Amino acid sequence: MRLIESPGRILEGSSIRYTETETVRTFASEFSGGMRQRAVIAMALACEPEVLICDEPTTALDVTIQAQILELLAEIQEDRDLAIMFITHDMGVIANVTDKVNVMYAGEIIETAEVERLFENPKHPYTRGLLESIPGSQSGEQLRTIDGNVPTPTESATDCRFAPRCPKAFEECTQIHPELVPVDGEDEDHVAACLLYPEDRSTAKAVEYHQRKGGGDGR
Amino acid sequence: MSQDAVHPETEVETAGSPEEDVMVEVRNLKTYYGGDKPGPFGGRPVRAVDGVTFDIKRGETLGLVGESGCGKTTLGRTLIQLEEATDGTIRFDGTDITTLKGYELKQWRRNAQMVFQDPDSSLNNRMTVGEIIREPLDVHEWGTPRERRQHVRDLLDTVGLQREHYYRYPHQFSGGQRQRVGIARTLALEPEFIVLDEPVSALDVSVQAEVINLLEELQDEFGLTYLFIAHDLSVVRHICDRVAVMYLGNIMELGPTEELFSDAANPYTLSLLSAIPEPDPTAEKDRITLHGTPPNPRYPPDGCPFSTRCPVRIRPPEYEDLDDEVWQGIGTLEEILRERQRADRSIRDRLRGMLGMETRYSTIDEIYEEVFGDIHVPSRIEPTLDDVAEHVRANNEGKALDAMKAEFGGACEQQKPEYYTVSASGRRSLCHRHDPEYRTPEETLDDRHQ
């Protein structure tokens, strides 16, 4: 009974067009995009998991429907004390739903921080570029962009994969693989994989630190 | 927004002042799909675009935003005659293009082109990039073959690709580069007017920014006029001079971009803007969550197109004090009935219903239990609910809906609102609440949405 109940309850909410009993007897093809996404969420929750991975759950939806789905996920999280991993490229959604953010580039996590800190004070040049290219967040006529394209990671990284596009790249960037280090040298809550950090050390010292840390990992 | 500025606009023709250089004049344009066959197999048409009126000025970028299925793309396609208009006129520099045929239409088409949404499906993978861009030149027999090839190479250069890319295939390019190829093809015949149908929606943020920059450069260089269709409002805010907000085939609000974003007048625009997640984790805003989904454009509401989801719908004065949850229940009930009224009930379902067996559809008592089960229903609305239940038991959802409309309906359900001018710049909005008789959408929203 629980299995029938739980999807029904999730499908309810703003599923105004059908009543709960009608909803469970309806085919997916008769649903709108938002309702289908609800059905998928109901499926994911049927076995009462503790972790839910949401892979771009709202990217294909309109903003008003996106708002409904985000609200639903927040309610479910509250109700069930669920951990959610939210994968998306929409910075607005990230800012609204997450507590902590990992930024990925070409197969590696290059920066990790609490969401407020990341948006207020991004450290990795890629994160900065990404946040700056959002239209509406900048005043100038031209939108700022990141030159070049994302490489296809075919081999394990021996250097910084962002170096060819990085406005701050220097020589060592093409030789040494940066490790995730605390940006201010102490706080493990905000780490970035960039040879510019920790920022309390000189560049030479920082490079040495990354090299030592990388070597220590058995590379 | 002051109440004084508000007055009904009966003559929509006054929208553009004469000194402005208007390029495209659209008047009461309708595009319906299907429903043209009379008789039992005709059925009702899908009203994709249901009477829109606006101007596009030379050299400007007019944004067209709205949810998917609201008719944005159909409107764009009708403007360049990829779809036939059902009614109304489109005048390009004074010529009504809906009446053009054959040779004249082909000649005119050079002037107006379109960039499509998805660069993966709008480029033929079996043709080289050069052939793709050259195709419109071949169709219109532009110059000699040598000149065409030269022109294509120049175009590749213009859109930021390399001349050597002529012999490559689309799959060898990234999404952003493919969209550049699409833009080059659009520019081949040197049009004045371009419909951009979600040109950056399929792209990542940083690539998106590059394509937007390119579009703006091209506009400056060639003096282009754009109709920019998008559902991403932050992109629209950046690139557009004026914005039209569409809902269910109608333009709900139209005006200068900054003004519309900072001081929206229409309840739909307000809801849409409040639903955009801001890329700022510290921003606190009251999100207006709209319930349900837009109605089926085959069966649009009789009154205001937004009336089924509107957070500030006008309520009859005698029920003004009902609880919000009761109103929500009434709305839900209406929506369920409307859906059942138009659902094709299979013969099997009907038979099962008649034999008292379980069908896909709930009985009215089950519906009431679900909709009003947890809330206190005031006794004065009970007679109406009983009436409605009677009609539903007799399988007459139409009558049930009429009964509900007669009791709970206000101006919004009964008649379609007019356009009101809501600011000095001539911004128009479609909503009964701009009538001084009612309170404004913003006041009502503050009230109901604390």
XYZ file of C-alpha atoms in Angstrom:
669
model
C 0.000 0.000 0.000
C 2.837 2.286 0.866
C 4.154 2.048 -2.691
C 0.880 3.187 -4.172
C 0.456 5.895 -1.625
C 3.838 7.472 -1.962
C 3.823 8.208 -5.709
C 0.237 9.335 -5.453
C 1.123 11.896 -2.852
C 3.981 13.257 -4.897
C 1.884 13.339 -8.024
C -0.800 15.246 -6.198
C 0.591 18.695 -5.380
C -0.082 20.782 -8.392
C -1.216 17.903 -10.587
C -4.506 19.659 -10.829
C -5.729 17.959 -13.957
C -6.326 14.575 -12.401
C -7.228 13.363 -8.956
C -4.798 11.100 -7.171
C -6.593 7.888 -8.127
C -6.864 8.982 -11.731
C -3.212 9.910 -11.815
C -1.917 6.439 -10.993
C -4.085 5.015 -13.764
C -2.806 7.433 -16.404
C -0.125 6.681 -19.006
C 3.038 8.755 -19.027
C 2.362 9.917 -22.575
C -0.766 11.700 -21.354
C 1.265 13.770 -18.891
C 2.819 17.178 -19.361
C 6.581 17.596 -18.881
C 6.259 18.686 -15.264
C 3.955 15.792 -14.418
C 6.335 13.301 -16.053
C 9.198 14.651 -13.997
C 7.022 14.178 -10.888
C 6.373 10.586 -11.927
C 10.118 10.032 -12.252
C 10.719 11.533 -8.817
C 8.010 9.286 -7.398
C 9.771 6.272 -8.952
C 13.080 7.332 -7.485
C 11.539 7.705 -4.032
C 9.509 4.484 -4.107
C 12.130 2.451 -2.238
C 12.749 5.262 0.236
C 16.378 6.003 -0.543
C 18.631 8.146 1.615
C 20.445 9.770 -1.281
C 18.794 11.128 -4.405
C 20.860 12.068 -7.454
C 19.028 14.598 -9.619
C 20.623 14.907 -13.051
C 19.457 18.193 -14.554
C 15.922 17.556 -13.278
C 14.551 20.896 -14.437
C 16.656 21.734 -17.497
C 13.953 20.653 -19.943
C 11.160 22.441 -18.071
C 9.712 25.944 -18.192
C 10.464 28.327 -15.354
C 7.038 28.127 -13.736
C 7.111 24.316 -13.822
C 10.751 24.369 -12.714
C 9.654 26.365 -9.671
C 7.041 23.703 -8.859
C 9.580 20.867 -9.128
C 12.199 22.690 -7.045
C 9.592 23.375 -4.387
C 8.554 19.708 -4.428
C 12.153 18.528 -4.033
C 12.668 20.923 -1.127
C 9.532 19.583 0.594
C 10.573 15.978 0.074
C 14.020 16.710 1.400
C 12.538 18.302 4.516
C 10.060 15.436 5.038
C 12.444 12.560 4.589
C 15.756 14.029 5.628
C 17.085 13.155 2.211
C 20.551 13.966 0.860
C 20.323 15.353 -2.669
C 23.088 15.587 -5.228
C 21.973 18.109 -7.799
C 23.644 18.091 -11.224
C 22.970 21.155 -13.361
C 24.568 23.903 -15.407
C 21.963 26.477 -14.386
C 23.702 28.795 -11.949
C 20.369 30.233 -10.805
C 19.123 26.810 -9.738
C 22.430 26.041 -7.995
C 22.228 29.274 -6.039
C 18.681 28.498 -4.944
C 18.726 24.835 -3.970
C 22.202 23.851 -2.844
C 24.221 24.133 0.364
C 27.581 23.174 -1.039
C 28.886 23.205 -4.621
C 31.509 21.212 -6.522
C 32.617 22.775 -9.808
C 33.781 20.271 -12.399
C 35.924 20.819 -15.456
C 36.977 18.112 -17.913
C 36.498 15.256 -15.505
C 37.953 16.833 -12.365
C 36.527 18.721 -9.441
C 38.342 22.023 -9.520
C 36.637 23.946 -6.723
C 34.495 23.113 -3.707
C 32.835 25.572 -1.334
C 29.656 26.481 0.486
C 27.244 28.004 -1.991
C 27.292 31.562 -0.577
C 31.038 31.592 -0.452
C 31.403 30.249 -3.975
C 29.139 32.865 -5.523
C 30.527 35.695 -3.469
C 34.152 34.802 -3.742
C 34.952 32.318 -6.511
C 38.636 31.443 -6.541
C 39.395 29.179 -9.471
C 39.729 31.133 -12.751
C 37.270 28.736 -14.399
C 34.604 29.293 -11.750
C 35.118 33.022 -12.118
C 34.747 32.830 -15.880
C 31.635 30.722 -15.534
C 29.935 33.098 -13.133
C 30.936 36.114 -15.191
C 29.423 34.753 -18.390
C 25.883 34.670 -16.969
C 23.870 37.317 -18.822
C 22.205 39.794 -16.513
C 24.939 39.601 -13.890
C 27.103 42.028 -15.785
C 26.662 45.570 -16.901
C 28.886 45.987 -19.982
C 27.656 45.761 -23.564
C 29.671 42.643 -24.358
C 29.181 39.457 -22.409
C 32.404 38.095 -20.974
C 33.284 34.654 -22.255
C 35.861 31.936 -21.717
C 37.873 31.489 -24.915
C 38.338 28.053 -26.393
C 36.526 24.774 -25.865
C 36.314 22.136 -23.163
C 38.908 19.437 -23.966
C 37.953 15.777 -24.117
C 39.812 14.106 -21.253
C 41.376 11.053 -22.905
C 44.426 10.651 -20.674
C 45.021 11.165 -16.987
C 45.879 14.753 -16.266
C 49.530 15.677 -15.886
C 48.945 19.414 -15.968
C 46.089 21.847 -15.415
C 43.420 20.989 -17.972
C 42.118 24.525 -17.914
C 45.539 26.114 -18.572
C 45.082 26.604 -22.363
C 41.965 28.733 -21.732
C 43.014 30.308 -18.471
C 43.622 34.068 -18.409
C 45.994 33.627 -15.464
C 48.029 30.666 -16.706
C 51.800 30.742 -16.241
C 54.510 28.324 -17.295
C 54.197 25.766 -14.477
C 50.488 25.343 -15.231
C 51.365 23.243 -18.273
C 53.750 21.028 -16.296
C 52.324 20.424 -12.856
C 48.958 18.929 -12.002
C 47.203 21.152 -9.452
C 45.713 19.461 -6.371
C 42.685 20.570 -4.380
C 44.125 22.821 -1.675
C 42.517 25.201 0.820
C 42.417 28.593 -0.853
C 43.505 30.469 2.260
C 45.915 27.744 3.362
C 43.794 26.493 6.305
C 40.073 26.204 5.738
C 39.270 22.790 4.255
C 35.737 23.975 3.419
C 36.833 26.048 0.466
C 39.310 24.253 -1.772
C 40.466 24.885 -5.338
C 42.717 22.987 -7.731
C 44.853 25.841 -9.003
C 48.533 26.635 -8.676
C 47.649 30.169 -7.521
C 46.501 28.782 -4.175
C 46.958 28.675 -1.191
C 46.968 32.427 -1.553
C 49.102 33.020 1.530
C 52.123 31.491 -0.195
C 54.243 32.919 -2.992
C 53.609 31.365 -6.385
C 56.886 29.405 -6.287
C 56.061 28.005 -2.837
C 52.506 27.171 -3.907
C 53.739 25.339 -6.991
C 56.139 23.342 -4.828
C 53.299 22.536 -2.419
C 51.103 21.208 -5.245
C 53.988 19.150 -6.596
C 54.668 17.628 -3.171
C 50.977 16.986 -2.531
C 50.559 15.374 -5.955
C 53.651 13.203 -5.422
C 52.384 12.197 -1.976
C 49.273 10.783 -3.559
C 51.449 8.227 -5.316
C 51.445 9.764 -8.791
C 2.261 52.156 -11.956
C -0.294 54.820 -11.283
C -3.995 54.323 -11.658
C -4.288 57.539 -13.684
C -2.160 56.210 -16.487
C -4.547 53.349 -16.911
C -7.176 53.559 -19.557
C -8.630 50.985 -21.898
C -7.096 51.007 -25.304
C -9.766 50.425 -27.856
C -7.728 51.312 -30.917
C -4.757 49.015 -30.917
C -3.583 50.729 -34.090
C -2.339 53.598 -31.960
C 0.396 51.362 -30.544
C 3.266 52.806 -32.580
C 3.678 56.537 -32.936
C 4.083 57.717 -36.536
C 7.625 59.064 -36.297
C 9.007 55.644 -35.429
C 10.370 53.604 -38.303
C 8.152 50.543 -38.138
C 9.338 47.589 -40.176
C 6.831 44.869 -39.353
C 3.213 45.564 -38.451
C 1.296 42.590 -37.120
C -2.447 43.074 -36.650
C -4.785 40.603 -35.003
C -2.774 37.655 -36.293
C -4.181 34.180 -35.768
C -2.632 30.842 -36.638
C -4.786 27.794 -35.981
C -3.842 24.209 -36.651
C -6.470 21.776 -37.878
C -10.195 22.339 -37.559
C -10.419 23.541 -41.143
C -12.445 20.547 -42.273
C -16.151 20.995 -41.653
C -18.229 18.077 -40.493
C -17.782 15.346 -37.916
C -14.058 14.795 -38.584
C -13.059 18.452 -38.415
C -12.920 18.964 -34.702
C -11.792 22.081 -32.901
C -8.659 23.854 -34.073
C -5.564 24.279 -31.896
C -5.324 28.011 -31.384
C -1.537 28.337 -31.376
C -1.576 32.097 -32.013
C -4.868 33.680 -31.076
C -5.003 37.295 -32.165
C -1.770 39.170 -31.542
C -1.009 42.756 -32.471
C 2.413 44.393 -32.340
C 5.031 46.328 -34.301
C 8.698 45.646 -34.819
C 10.806 48.741 -35.408
C 13.691 48.792 -37.821
C 16.974 47.838 -36.174
C 15.512 46.762 -32.843
C 15.480 43.410 -31.099
C 12.037 42.373 -29.967
C 12.018 39.555 -27.441
C 9.260 36.960 -27.347
C 9.076 34.986 -24.120
C 6.696 32.465 -22.638
C 6.351 28.853 -21.625
C 6.696 26.053 -24.141
C 3.532 25.508 -26.094
C 2.393 29.125 -25.775
C 2.795 29.774 -29.500
C 6.126 31.621 -29.637
C 7.639 29.467 -32.357
C 4.404 29.352 -34.353
C 4.262 33.140 -34.273
C 7.893 33.352 -35.446
C 7.258 30.870 -38.231
C 4.092 32.659 -39.329
C 5.965 35.975 -39.533
C 8.252 34.566 -42.197
C 5.442 32.577 -43.819
C 6.622 29.104 -42.903
C 3.100 28.723 -41.529
C 0.011 30.148 -43.130
C -1.861 32.716 -41.080
C -5.507 31.847 -40.372
C -6.529 35.467 -39.968
C -5.061 38.933 -39.607
C -2.331 40.772 -41.464
C 1.451 41.012 -41.401
C 2.805 44.083 -43.159
C 6.469 44.303 -44.038
C 7.246 47.852 -45.106
C 3.611 48.252 -46.057
C 3.180 44.996 -48.025
C 0.799 42.438 -46.600
C 2.857 39.285 -46.931
C 0.051 36.914 -45.979
C -1.350 37.448 -49.488
C 1.938 36.895 -51.359
C 2.130 33.825 -53.581
C 4.595 32.056 -55.861
C 7.394 34.172 -57.326
C 6.632 37.225 -55.193
C 6.741 35.190 -52.010
C 10.059 33.623 -52.980
C 11.539 37.033 -53.750
C 10.324 38.426 -50.451
C 11.730 35.478 -48.503
C 15.269 36.694 -49.162
C 14.444 39.481 -46.788
C 13.367 37.443 -43.820
C 15.225 34.417 -42.494
C 15.251 32.259 -39.399
C 17.857 30.726 -37.086
C 16.546 27.485 -35.646
C 16.667 26.269 -32.108
C 18.641 23.072 -32.251
C 21.860 23.164 -34.288
C 22.012 19.353 -34.219
C 18.817 18.816 -36.165
C 18.735 21.949 -38.311
C 21.996 21.149 -40.158
C 22.153 18.277 -42.628
C 24.951 15.969 -41.505
C 25.500 14.673 -45.038
C 26.381 18.076 -46.426
C 29.598 19.971 -45.837
C 29.386 23.248 -44.007
C 30.106 25.055 -47.266
C 27.226 23.327 -49.047
C 24.868 24.070 -46.162
C 25.626 27.776 -46.193
C 25.555 27.886 -50.004
C 22.154 26.217 -50.288
C 20.021 29.368 -49.998
C 22.292 31.046 -52.579
C 21.737 28.122 -54.972
C 17.982 28.180 -54.414
C 17.790 31.893 -55.198
C 20.376 31.639 -58.010
C 22.580 34.254 -56.449
C 25.561 35.255 -58.662
C 27.825 32.733 -60.374
C 28.961 29.505 -58.657
C 32.406 31.025 -58.130
C 30.913 34.112 -56.499
C 28.741 31.923 -54.288
C 31.743 29.976 -53.017
C 33.600 33.171 -52.353
C 30.585 34.612 -50.526
C 30.322 31.497 -48.337
C 33.989 31.803 -47.368
C 33.431 35.446 -46.451
C 30.413 34.434 -44.372
C 32.446 31.830 -42.482
C 34.834 34.609 -41.670
C 32.005 36.933 -40.590
C 30.606 34.480 -38.048
C 34.025 33.713 -36.560
C 34.775 30.410 -38.276
C 37.761 29.665 -40.541
C 37.576 29.743 -44.323
C 39.057 26.223 -44.354
C 35.955 24.926 -42.553
C 34.150 24.957 -45.930
C 34.805 21.260 -46.523
C 34.126 20.014 -42.989
C 30.938 18.319 -41.821
C 28.672 19.584 -39.029
C 29.513 16.674 -36.713
C 33.129 17.852 -36.620
C 32.035 21.020 -34.832
C 31.013 21.862 -31.285
C 27.479 23.074 -30.477
C 28.506 26.739 -30.487
C 30.295 26.390 -33.820
C 27.318 24.596 -35.331
C 25.064 27.439 -34.275
C 27.530 29.795 -36.018
C 27.091 27.736 -39.204
C 23.317 28.138 -38.841
C 23.760 31.889 -38.429
C 26.031 32.066 -41.517
C 23.377 30.260 -43.575
C 20.767 32.724 -42.359
C 22.939 35.673 -43.368
C 23.728 34.282 -46.839
C 20.960 36.181 -48.649
C 21.584 39.374 -46.695
C 18.155 39.575 -45.046
C 16.947 42.596 -43.102
C 14.804 40.684 -40.651
C 15.786 37.531 -38.766
C 13.687 35.364 -36.468
C 15.979 33.820 -33.850
C 14.181 30.823 -32.391
C 15.882 30.000 -29.077
C 19.317 30.348 -30.707
C 21.268 29.772 -27.495
C 18.980 27.509 -25.455
C 20.887 24.348 -26.325
C 24.277 25.860 -25.408
C 26.309 26.100 -22.201
C 26.635 29.443 -20.424
C 30.041 30.474 -21.694
C 29.356 29.332 -25.275
C 25.969 30.998 -25.060
C 27.666 34.285 -24.210
C 29.893 33.980 -27.308
C 26.928 33.419 -29.627
C 25.018 36.331 -28.075
C 28.022 38.599 -28.598
C 28.205 37.468 -32.211
C 24.517 38.192 -32.794
C 24.900 41.676 -31.356
C 27.968 42.401 -33.498
C 26.164 41.239 -36.623
C 23.188 43.416 -35.803
C 25.408 46.492 -35.527
C 27.354 45.648 -38.658
C 24.450 44.858 -40.986
C 21.653 46.862 -39.360
C 19.556 43.758 -38.747
C 16.158 43.586 -37.078
C 15.642 40.619 -34.770
C 12.697 38.794 -33.299
C 14.351 36.918 -30.438
C 12.348 33.960 -29.165
C 13.493 32.557 -25.834
C 12.357 31.122 -22.584
C 15.521 32.176 -20.743
C 14.630 35.578 -19.381
C 18.140 36.626 -18.393
C 19.291 36.314 -22.016
C 16.269 38.312 -23.150
C 17.008 41.049 -20.637
C 20.519 41.344 -21.988
C 19.841 41.407 -25.716
C 16.337 42.822 -26.284
C 15.098 46.391 -26.628
C 11.465 45.470 -26.065
C 9.832 42.283 -24.851
C 6.498 40.628 -25.561
C 5.301 38.077 -22.998
C 3.115 35.370 -24.496
C 0.673 33.009 -22.838
C -1.629 30.581 -24.625
C -1.447 32.334 -27.989
C -1.968 35.832 -26.592
C 0.465 38.627 -25.797
C -0.030 39.354 -22.106
C 2.340 42.297 -21.820
C 4.537 44.195 -24.228
C 6.944 47.006 -23.493
C 10.543 48.218 -23.119
C 12.775 45.543 -21.583
C 14.128 47.265 -18.470
C 10.747 48.656 -17.548
C 9.050 45.298 -17.976
C 11.633 43.514 -15.853
C 11.760 46.057 -13.059
C 8.101 47.074 -12.920
C 5.982 44.355 -14.508
C 2.251 45.070 -14.574
C 0.642 41.848 -15.759
C 0.083 39.044 -13.213
C 1.554 36.499 -15.624
C 4.719 38.539 -16.152
C 5.018 38.971 -12.383
C 4.689 35.209 -11.823
C 7.118 34.389 -14.606
C 9.740 36.815 -13.305
C 9.375 35.573 -9.755
C 9.961 31.995 -10.911
C 13.439 32.630 -12.354
C 16.096 31.409 -9.946
C 18.590 34.251 -9.406
C 22.242 33.308 -9.597
C 22.720 34.758 -6.117
C 22.400 32.444 -3.113
C 21.786 35.313 -0.693
C 18.836 36.760 -2.643
C 15.584 36.328 -0.763
C 12.541 36.627 -2.901
C 8.923 35.693 -2.637
C 8.362 33.191 -5.339
C 4.827 33.047 -6.694
C 4.334 29.400 -7.505
C 1.750 28.947 -10.218
C -0.307 25.816 -9.876
C -1.065 23.439 -12.677
C -0.046 23.729 -16.286
C -1.259 25.990 -19.099
C -4.657 24.942 -20.540
C -4.952 22.989 -23.744
C -4.860 25.513 -26.649
C -7.596 23.502 -28.322
C -9.907 24.477 -25.454
C -8.740 27.895 -24.242
C -10.759 29.481 -21.400
C -13.626 31.759 -22.448
C -12.394 34.757 -20.515
C -8.825 35.770 -19.845
C -6.351 33.156 -21.162
C -4.508 33.195 -17.819
C -7.651 32.948 -15.669
C -7.206 29.244 -14.824
C -3.837 29.792 -13.095
C -3.903 33.459 -12.187
C -2.874 34.211 -8.594
C -4.927 37.429 -8.565
C -8.086 36.261 -10.303
C -11.042 38.520 -9.551
C -13.420 36.859 -7.101
C -17.110 37.683 -6.800
C -17.635 40.221 -3.970
C -19.902 37.934 -1.934
C -17.120 35.344 -1.658
C -14.223 37.794 -1.236
C -13.723 36.573 2.352
C -13.449 32.837 1.581
C -10.223 31.172 2.699
C -7.486 30.798 0.138
C -7.478 27.038 0.531
C -11.177 26.865 -0.277
C -10.487 28.895 -3.423
C -7.676 26.555 -4.282
C -10.048 23.601 -3.857
C -12.596 25.236 -6.137
C -9.875 25.832 -8.734
C -8.748 22.209 -8.508
C -12.288 20.949 -8.909
C -12.785 23.119 -11.985
C -9.578 21.871 -13.510
C -10.527 18.223 -12.944
C -13.977 18.746 -14.442
C -12.572 20.569 -17.436
C -10.118 17.753 -18.068
C -12.843 15.110 -17.785
C -15.152 17.051 -20.053
C -12.702 16.923 -22.903
C -11.077 13.547 -22.259
C -11.981 10.896 -24.755
C -13.682 8.356 -22.624
C -13.305 4.919 -24.155
C -16.337 2.714 -24.710
C -14.845 0.311 -22.201
C -14.657 3.053 -19.588
C -18.225 4.146 -20.235
C -19.524 0.597 -19.935
C -17.618 -0.010 -16.746
C -19.056 3.216 -15.361
C -22.606 2.216 -16.277
C -22.168 -1.200 -14.691
C -20.902 0.406 -11.527
C -17.435 -1.063 -11.907
C -14.191 0.747 -11.208
C -13.155 3.087 -14.040
C -10.138 5.255 -14.624
C -12.217 8.135 -13.355
C -13.006 8.807 -9.749
C -16.579 9.309 -8.635
C -17.572 12.798 -7.534
C -17.555 11.722 -3.895
C -13.963 10.547 -4.202
C -13.050 13.835 -5.872
C -14.692 15.869 -3.111
C -12.935 13.771 -0.510
C -9.562 14.463 -2.123
C -10.134 18.109 -2.876
C -12.049 19.294 0.164
C -11.301 16.434 2.600
C -8.854 18.296 4.822
C -10.333 21.758 4.734
C -13.278 23.461 6.302
C -15.934 24.091 3.649
C -18.281 26.941 4.598
C -21.926 25.889 4.565
C -22.936 28.666 2.154
C -21.060 27.115 -0.753
C -22.387 23.631 -0.074
C -25.615 24.013 -2.124
C -23.534 24.844 -5.203
C -21.220 21.906 -4.607
C -24.262 19.619 -4.290
C -25.616 20.940 -7.590
C -22.251 20.308 -9.242
C -22.173 16.771 -7.858
C -25.648 16.112 -9.309
C -24.517 17.161 -12.790
C -21.353 15.080 -12.577
C -23.303 11.995 -11.526
C -25.439 12.531 -14.628
C -22.174 12.602 -16.619
C -22.768 16.195 -17.570
C -19.509 17.974 -16.766
C -20.443 20.911 -19.006
C -23.428 21.808 -16.859
C -21.414 21.280 -13.703
C -18.813 23.749 -14.946
C -21.503 26.272 -15.906
C -22.943 26.018 -12.407
C -19.541 26.666 -10.873
C -18.830 29.567 -13.195
C -22.188 31.172 -12.405
C -21.533 30.986 -8.685
C -17.787 31.488 -8.282
C -16.786 33.145 -11.560
C -15.781 36.797 -11.800
C -14.943 39.104 -14.663
C -11.834 37.062 -15.502
C -13.787 33.949 -16.473
C -16.640 35.798 -18.127
C -14.958 38.038 -20.625
C -11.627 38.516 -22.256
C -9.861 41.613 -20.918
C -8.756 44.499 -23.089
C -5.264 45.865 -23.453
C -4.537 48.698 -21.062
C -1.674 51.128 -21.437
C 0.213 50.890 -18.175
C 3.101 53.319 -18.549
C 4.202 56.479 -20.293
C 6.240 54.462 -22.789
C 3.069 52.834 -24.125
C 3.552 49.457 -22.443
C 0.428 47.330 -22.882
C -0.944 44.676 -20.582
C -3.894 42.303 -20.901
C -5.641 42.161 -17.519
C -8.986 43.185 -16.024
C -7.235 44.451 -12.941
C -5.887 47.506 -14.757
C -9.483 48.749 -14.832
C -9.722 51.393 -12.058
C -12.783 49.532 -10.781
C -10.527 46.783 -9.389
C -7.417 46.774 -7.278
C -4.171 46.471 -9.235
C -2.456 43.090 -9.721
C 0.454 44.123 -7.492
C -1.704 45.223 -4.556
C -3.765 42.048 -4.758
C -0.648 39.930 -4.970
C 0.816 41.554 -1.862
C -2.442 40.902 -0.106
C -3.003 37.317 -1.067
C 0.586 36.241 -1.035
C 1.988 37.076 2.353
